[in-house]
Amino acid sequence: MVVAITGGSGFVGRHLARELSRRGREVRALDVARRDAPFPFGLGGVDGLEVVRVDVLDRDVLVAALRGTAAVVHLAGLASPARCRAEPLRAFRLNSLGTATVLDAAREAGVRRFLLASSRLVADQPGDPYAVSKAVAEQWTLLHSAEFAGGALAVRLANVYGPGQEAGSVVPDFFEKAANGRALYEGDPAASVTLVYVEDVAEALALLVEAEDVGGVVGVGGEEVPLVDLARFVSALAHGERAGGPSHAGPATPAAPDARLEGLGWAPRVSWMDGVRRAWAAWRSPPVAGTVRGR
């Protein structure tokens, strides 16, 4: 079984490729990134990994790239809410029109199942440009679900974090500030962020690829963490202190996943403190390059 991942050389895509390979699946990573670009964290050694350079708005090239694949996990797009607010038209083109284009190409290529990576912000911040672009992508996905023999679904993710994440999200942005001696957070003390570790997300997506009886919109849970606690915890890591416990962070509130995911045996395995420790260790280390098959 060959699974295509759009945005496959990106943060979530790399981890998903590794998870799918671990489960015995061949992976075709579709991305605009250079095919000879190094993959961090040893992903170049993943068995059955092929990289194809393609733009999600180039339908004809997409059709050819998707031939022979059984499923598509659509991760490509403009993932930063801040950048979507600054460039709303680009957000619509990449997140909304890009999804419609990949869907149409996947249908013509004979793909059996389609998964869209969406966001919980669709429900939490419905007027935000990023959320609007993802809401349109969701509706388009569900509208065309019947055209896929294995169905199509939208998977709403919380704030995904972990090793290999670049700036533009809360955890690596806190790392950058801590490393440069800047204040990490000075906002509303009651504000929080729902975090889910990238390897947990990769496992959820891999399970949903094969669960053809699951459709519609599926929410992936995590932990709701006060931003002041996250800032305190990262600051302790940066200063070499033993981070953890009530002096650095209080208990997080679980954000329950969709019951259908729980029925597949999925639950977040990595606590936010352990996950942030792992992400910090990786952030401080240089990436490991590898080679992949490309075309």
Short mmCIF file of C-alpha atoms in Angstrom, two decimals:
data_model
loop_
_atom_site.label_atom_id
_atom_site.label_comp_id
_atom_site.label_asym_id
_atom_site.label_seq_id
_atom_site.Cartn_x
_atom_site.Cartn_y
_atom_site.Cartn_z
CA MET A 1 0.00 0.00 0.00
CA VAL A 2 1.42 3.36 -1.07
CA VAL A 3 0.35 6.44 0.92
CA ALA A 4 0.95 9.92 -0.50
CA ILE A 5 1.63 12.82 1.85
CA THR A 6 1.35 16.36 0.51
CA GLY A 7 3.71 18.59 2.42
CA GLY A 8 5.64 15.40 3.05
CA SER A 9 8.97 17.06 3.74
CA GLY A 10 7.41 19.35 6.34
CA PHE A 11 7.29 18.98 10.11
CA VAL A 12 4.26 16.68 10.50
CA GLY A 13 4.89 15.04 7.13
CA ARG A 14 8.33 13.76 8.12
CA HIS A 15 7.03 12.16 11.30
CA LEU A 16 4.03 10.68 9.51
CA ALA A 17 6.30 9.19 6.84
CA ARG A 18 8.33 7.48 9.52
CA GLU A 19 5.21 6.15 11.27
CA LEU A 20 3.72 4.80 8.05
CA SER A 21 7.00 3.15 7.13
CA ARG A 22 7.14 1.54 10.56
CA ARG A 23 3.72 0.05 9.78
CA GLY A 24 4.98 -1.43 6.53
CA ARG A 25 3.58 1.21 4.17
CA GLU A 26 5.40 2.76 1.22
CA VAL A 27 5.38 6.55 1.33
CA ARG A 28 5.36 9.07 -1.50
CA ALA A 29 6.12 12.53 -0.14
CA LEU A 30 4.84 15.37 -2.34
CA ASP A 31 6.33 18.78 -1.67
CA VAL A 32 7.59 21.96 -3.30
CA ALA A 33 10.86 21.59 -1.37
CA ARG A 34 13.95 20.60 -3.32
CA ARG A 35 14.05 16.85 -3.66
CA ASP A 36 17.75 16.83 -2.73
CA ALA A 37 17.17 18.80 0.45
CA PRO A 38 18.26 16.90 3.57
CA PHE A 39 15.59 15.39 5.79
CA PRO A 40 16.22 16.04 9.48
CA PHE A 41 16.28 13.35 12.15
CA GLY A 42 17.43 10.54 9.86
CA LEU A 43 14.26 10.39 7.77
CA GLY A 44 16.37 9.75 4.69
CA GLY A 45 16.77 6.19 5.94
CA VAL A 46 13.05 5.41 5.99
CA ASP A 47 12.30 2.34 3.87
CA GLY A 48 10.08 2.86 0.84
CA LEU A 49 10.24 6.65 0.91
CA GLU A 50 9.99 8.50 -2.39
CA VAL A 51 9.95 12.28 -2.79
CA VAL A 52 8.20 14.03 -5.67
CA ARG A 53 8.50 17.76 -6.21
CA VAL A 54 5.07 19.18 -6.99
CA ASP A 55 2.97 22.23 -6.21
CA VAL A 56 -0.51 21.58 -4.76
CA LEU A 57 -1.98 24.00 -7.30
CA ASP A 58 -0.52 22.10 -10.28
CA ARG A 59 -3.34 19.64 -10.98
CA ASP A 60 -1.82 17.81 -13.93
CA VAL A 61 1.45 17.08 -12.15
CA LEU A 62 -0.50 16.04 -9.07
CA VAL A 63 -2.53 13.50 -11.05
CA ALA A 64 0.65 11.87 -12.32
CA ALA A 65 2.27 11.94 -8.88
CA LEU A 66 -0.77 10.31 -7.24
CA ARG A 67 -1.15 7.44 -9.68
CA GLY A 68 -0.70 4.14 -7.89
CA THR A 69 -1.36 5.49 -4.39
CA ALA A 70 -4.13 4.12 -2.19
CA ALA A 71 -4.52 7.07 0.14
CA VAL A 72 -3.57 10.72 0.43
CA VAL A 73 -2.89 12.61 3.65
CA HIS A 74 -3.12 16.28 2.70
CA LEU A 75 -0.85 18.30 4.98
CA ALA A 76 0.41 20.96 2.55
CA GLY A 77 -0.68 24.55 2.99
CA LEU A 78 -0.03 27.74 4.90
CA ALA A 79 -0.07 26.51 8.49
CA SER A 80 0.74 29.69 10.42
CA PRO A 81 -2.37 31.61 11.56
CA ALA A 82 -0.26 34.77 11.81
CA ARG A 83 0.91 34.46 8.21
CA CYS A 84 -2.66 33.74 7.11
CA ARG A 85 -3.81 36.95 8.76
CA ALA A 86 -1.01 38.86 6.99
CA GLU A 87 -1.66 37.16 3.63
CA PRO A 88 -5.33 36.11 3.56
CA LEU A 89 -5.46 35.68 -0.23
CA ARG A 90 -2.40 33.40 -0.15
CA ALA A 91 -4.03 31.46 2.70
CA PHE A 92 -7.15 30.93 0.60
CA ARG A 93 -5.13 29.85 -2.45
CA LEU A 94 -2.97 27.33 -0.59
CA ASN A 95 -5.39 26.04 2.05
CA SER A 96 -8.74 26.20 0.26
CA LEU A 97 -8.03 26.12 -3.47
CA GLY A 98 -5.03 23.86 -2.85
CA THR A 99 -7.24 21.32 -1.10
CA ALA A 100 -9.82 21.43 -3.90
CA THR A 101 -7.06 20.86 -6.46
CA VAL A 102 -5.53 17.92 -4.59
CA LEU A 103 -9.00 16.38 -4.12
CA ASP A 104 -9.75 16.61 -7.83
CA ALA A 105 -6.36 15.19 -8.78
CA ALA A 106 -6.72 12.36 -6.27
CA ARG A 107 -10.15 11.47 -7.66
CA GLU A 108 -8.82 11.32 -11.22
CA ALA A 109 -5.76 9.31 -10.12
CA GLY A 110 -8.00 6.65 -8.56
CA VAL A 111 -6.97 7.25 -4.96
CA ARG A 112 -9.14 5.27 -2.55
CA ARG A 113 -9.05 7.42 0.63
CA PHE A 114 -8.42 11.10 1.39
CA LEU A 115 -7.48 12.72 4.70
CA LEU A 116 -7.34 16.49 5.18
CA ALA A 117 -5.30 17.88 8.06
CA SER A 118 -7.50 20.67 9.43
CA SER A 119 -7.47 22.65 12.66
CA ARG A 120 -9.53 22.93 15.81
CA LEU A 121 -9.45 26.70 15.17
CA VAL A 122 -12.27 26.10 12.68
CA ALA A 123 -14.52 25.76 15.73
CA ASP A 124 -12.55 27.84 18.25
CA GLN A 125 -11.89 30.96 16.11
CA PRO A 126 -14.33 30.79 13.17
CA GLY A 127 -13.65 34.36 11.99
CA ASP A 128 -9.88 33.98 11.77
CA PRO A 129 -8.51 33.90 8.17
CA TYR A 130 -6.64 30.65 8.83
CA ALA A 131 -9.76 29.04 10.30
CA VAL A 132 -11.88 30.26 7.40
CA SER A 133 -9.46 28.81 4.85
CA LYS A 134 -9.50 25.47 6.66
CA ALA A 135 -13.29 25.53 7.02
CA VAL A 136 -13.63 25.86 3.24
CA ALA A 137 -11.14 23.01 2.80
CA GLU A 138 -13.16 20.86 5.20
CA GLN A 139 -16.44 21.51 3.41
CA TRP A 140 -14.91 20.76 0.03
CA THR A 141 -13.44 17.51 1.38
CA LEU A 142 -16.73 16.33 2.85
CA LEU A 143 -18.65 17.39 -0.26
CA HIS A 144 -16.53 15.04 -2.39
CA SER A 145 -16.24 12.18 0.12
CA ALA A 146 -18.55 9.89 -1.84
CA GLU A 147 -16.22 10.07 -4.84
CA PHE A 148 -13.60 8.05 -2.95
CA ALA A 149 -14.19 4.34 -2.42
CA GLY A 150 -12.66 4.56 1.05
CA GLY A 151 -14.20 7.92 1.90
CA ALA A 152 -12.73 11.30 2.81
CA LEU A 153 -12.47 13.01 6.17
CA ALA A 154 -11.12 16.12 7.88
CA VAL A 155 -8.88 15.71 10.92
CA ARG A 156 -8.85 18.71 13.25
CA LEU A 157 -5.49 19.08 14.97
CA ALA A 158 -4.58 21.16 17.98
CA ASN A 159 -1.19 22.91 18.28
CA VAL A 160 1.21 20.21 17.08
CA TYR A 161 4.77 20.43 18.44
CA GLY A 162 7.89 18.32 18.69
CA PRO A 163 11.37 17.70 17.23
CA GLY A 164 12.03 19.36 13.90
CA GLN A 165 9.47 22.15 14.19
CA GLU A 166 10.55 25.52 12.86
CA ALA A 167 9.67 28.96 14.17
CA GLY A 168 6.14 30.22 13.72
CA SER A 169 4.45 28.15 16.42
CA VAL A 170 4.30 28.70 20.15
CA VAL A 171 6.79 26.06 21.36
CA PRO A 172 9.74 26.83 19.02
CA ASP A 173 9.01 30.55 19.39
CA PHE A 174 9.38 30.18 23.16
CA PHE A 175 12.62 28.25 22.59
CA GLU A 176 13.99 31.07 20.44
CA LYS A 177 13.08 33.71 22.99
CA ALA A 178 14.56 31.71 25.87
CA ALA A 179 17.82 31.14 24.02
CA ASN A 180 18.14 34.88 23.36
CA GLY A 181 17.29 35.97 26.88
CA ARG A 182 13.99 37.56 25.93
CA ALA A 183 10.74 37.50 27.89
CA LEU A 184 8.76 34.44 26.82
CA TYR A 185 5.22 35.53 27.63
CA GLU A 186 3.67 38.71 28.99
CA GLY A 187 0.07 38.27 27.87
CA ASP A 188 -3.16 37.21 29.53
CA PRO A 189 -2.30 34.93 32.49
CA ALA A 190 -5.48 32.97 31.88
CA ALA A 191 -4.64 32.18 28.23
CA SER A 192 -3.77 28.62 27.27
CA VAL A 193 -2.75 26.49 24.30
CA THR A 194 -3.78 22.93 23.48
CA LEU A 195 -0.65 20.92 22.71
CA VAL A 196 -0.36 17.52 21.05
CA TYR A 197 2.98 15.82 20.38
CA VAL A 198 3.84 15.23 16.74
CA GLU A 199 4.44 11.49 17.10
CA ASP A 200 0.99 11.10 18.66
CA VAL A 201 -0.47 12.98 15.70
CA ALA A 202 1.42 10.77 13.25
CA GLU A 203 0.01 7.67 14.92
CA ALA A 204 -3.54 9.06 14.78
CA LEU A 205 -3.25 9.89 11.08
CA ALA A 206 -1.76 6.48 10.28
CA LEU A 207 -4.66 4.75 12.02
CA LEU A 208 -7.21 6.90 10.20
CA VAL A 209 -5.66 6.10 6.82
CA GLU A 210 -6.87 2.52 7.21
CA ALA A 211 -10.09 3.10 9.18
CA GLU A 212 -12.42 3.43 6.19
CA ASP A 213 -15.51 3.29 8.38
CA VAL A 214 -14.47 6.63 9.94
CA GLY A 215 -15.51 9.74 8.05
CA GLY A 216 -16.70 13.28 8.55
CA VAL A 217 -14.76 15.48 10.95
CA VAL A 218 -12.47 13.86 13.54
CA GLY A 219 -10.88 15.78 16.40
CA VAL A 220 -7.45 14.88 17.76
CA GLY A 221 -7.09 15.68 21.46
CA GLY A 222 -4.14 16.89 23.50
CA GLU A 223 -3.50 18.84 26.69
CA GLU A 224 -4.62 22.38 27.42
CA VAL A 225 -1.60 24.11 28.96
CA PRO A 226 -1.60 27.65 30.45
CA LEU A 227 0.87 29.78 28.48
CA VAL A 228 2.41 31.09 31.69
CA ASP A 229 3.18 27.50 32.72
CA LEU A 230 4.65 26.68 29.33
CA ALA A 231 6.83 29.81 29.50
CA ARG A 232 7.99 28.97 33.03
CA PHE A 233 8.83 25.42 31.99
CA VAL A 234 10.82 26.43 28.89
CA SER A 235 12.67 29.09 30.87
CA ALA A 236 13.74 26.45 33.38
CA LEU A 237 15.01 24.21 30.56
CA ALA A 238 16.97 27.08 29.06
CA HIS A 239 18.62 27.83 32.40
CA GLY A 240 19.55 24.20 32.99
CA GLU A 241 17.17 23.84 35.91
CA ARG A 242 15.27 20.66 36.67
CA ALA A 243 12.02 21.59 34.98
CA GLY A 244 8.86 20.04 36.32
CA GLY A 245 6.54 20.04 39.28
CA PRO A 246 4.52 22.86 40.79
CA SER A 247 7.46 25.31 40.81
CA HIS A 248 7.52 25.37 37.01
CA ALA A 249 4.09 24.21 35.86
CA GLY A 250 0.75 23.11 37.14
CA PRO A 251 -1.40 20.24 35.85
CA ALA A 252 -2.70 20.42 32.29
CA THR A 253 -6.31 19.88 31.29
CA PRO A 254 -6.83 16.96 28.88
CA ALA A 255 -8.56 17.77 25.59
CA ALA A 256 -10.37 14.55 24.77
CA PRO A 257 -10.02 13.08 21.27
CA ASP A 258 -12.93 11.97 19.12
CA ALA A 259 -14.50 8.78 20.45
CA ARG A 260 -13.90 7.13 17.07
CA LEU A 261 -10.16 7.63 17.48
CA GLU A 262 -10.35 6.18 20.97
CA GLY A 263 -12.19 3.22 19.44
CA LEU A 264 -9.14 2.64 17.26
CA GLY A 265 -7.03 2.39 20.40
CA TRP A 266 -5.53 5.88 20.11
CA ALA A 267 -4.78 8.25 22.95
CA PRO A 268 -1.98 10.81 23.41
CA ARG A 269 1.02 8.98 24.86
CA VAL A 270 3.48 11.83 25.40
CA SER A 271 2.78 14.32 28.17
CA TRP A 272 3.42 17.94 27.34
CA MET A 273 6.35 18.20 29.76
CA ASP A 274 8.09 15.15 28.30
CA GLY A 275 7.31 16.34 24.78
CA VAL A 276 8.68 19.83 25.37
CA ARG A 277 11.84 18.32 26.87
CA ARG A 278 12.32 16.18 23.74
CA ALA A 279 11.62 19.11 21.45
CA TRP A 280 14.08 21.31 23.36
CA ALA A 281 16.82 18.69 23.14
CA ALA A 282 16.26 18.35 19.38
CA TRP A 283 16.07 22.13 18.89
CA ARG A 284 19.53 22.49 20.41
CA SER A 285 21.00 19.74 18.20
CA PRO A 286 21.92 20.01 14.50
CA PRO A 287 19.70 18.10 12.04
CA VAL A 288 20.82 14.79 10.60
CA ALA A 289 20.79 14.68 6.82
CA GLY A 290 19.88 11.70 4.70
CA THR A 291 19.21 10.75 1.10
CA VAL A 292 15.89 9.79 -0.42
CA ARG A 293 14.65 8.58 -3.77
CA GLY A 294 13.32 11.51 -5.77
CA ARG A 295 11.74 12.38 -9.08
#
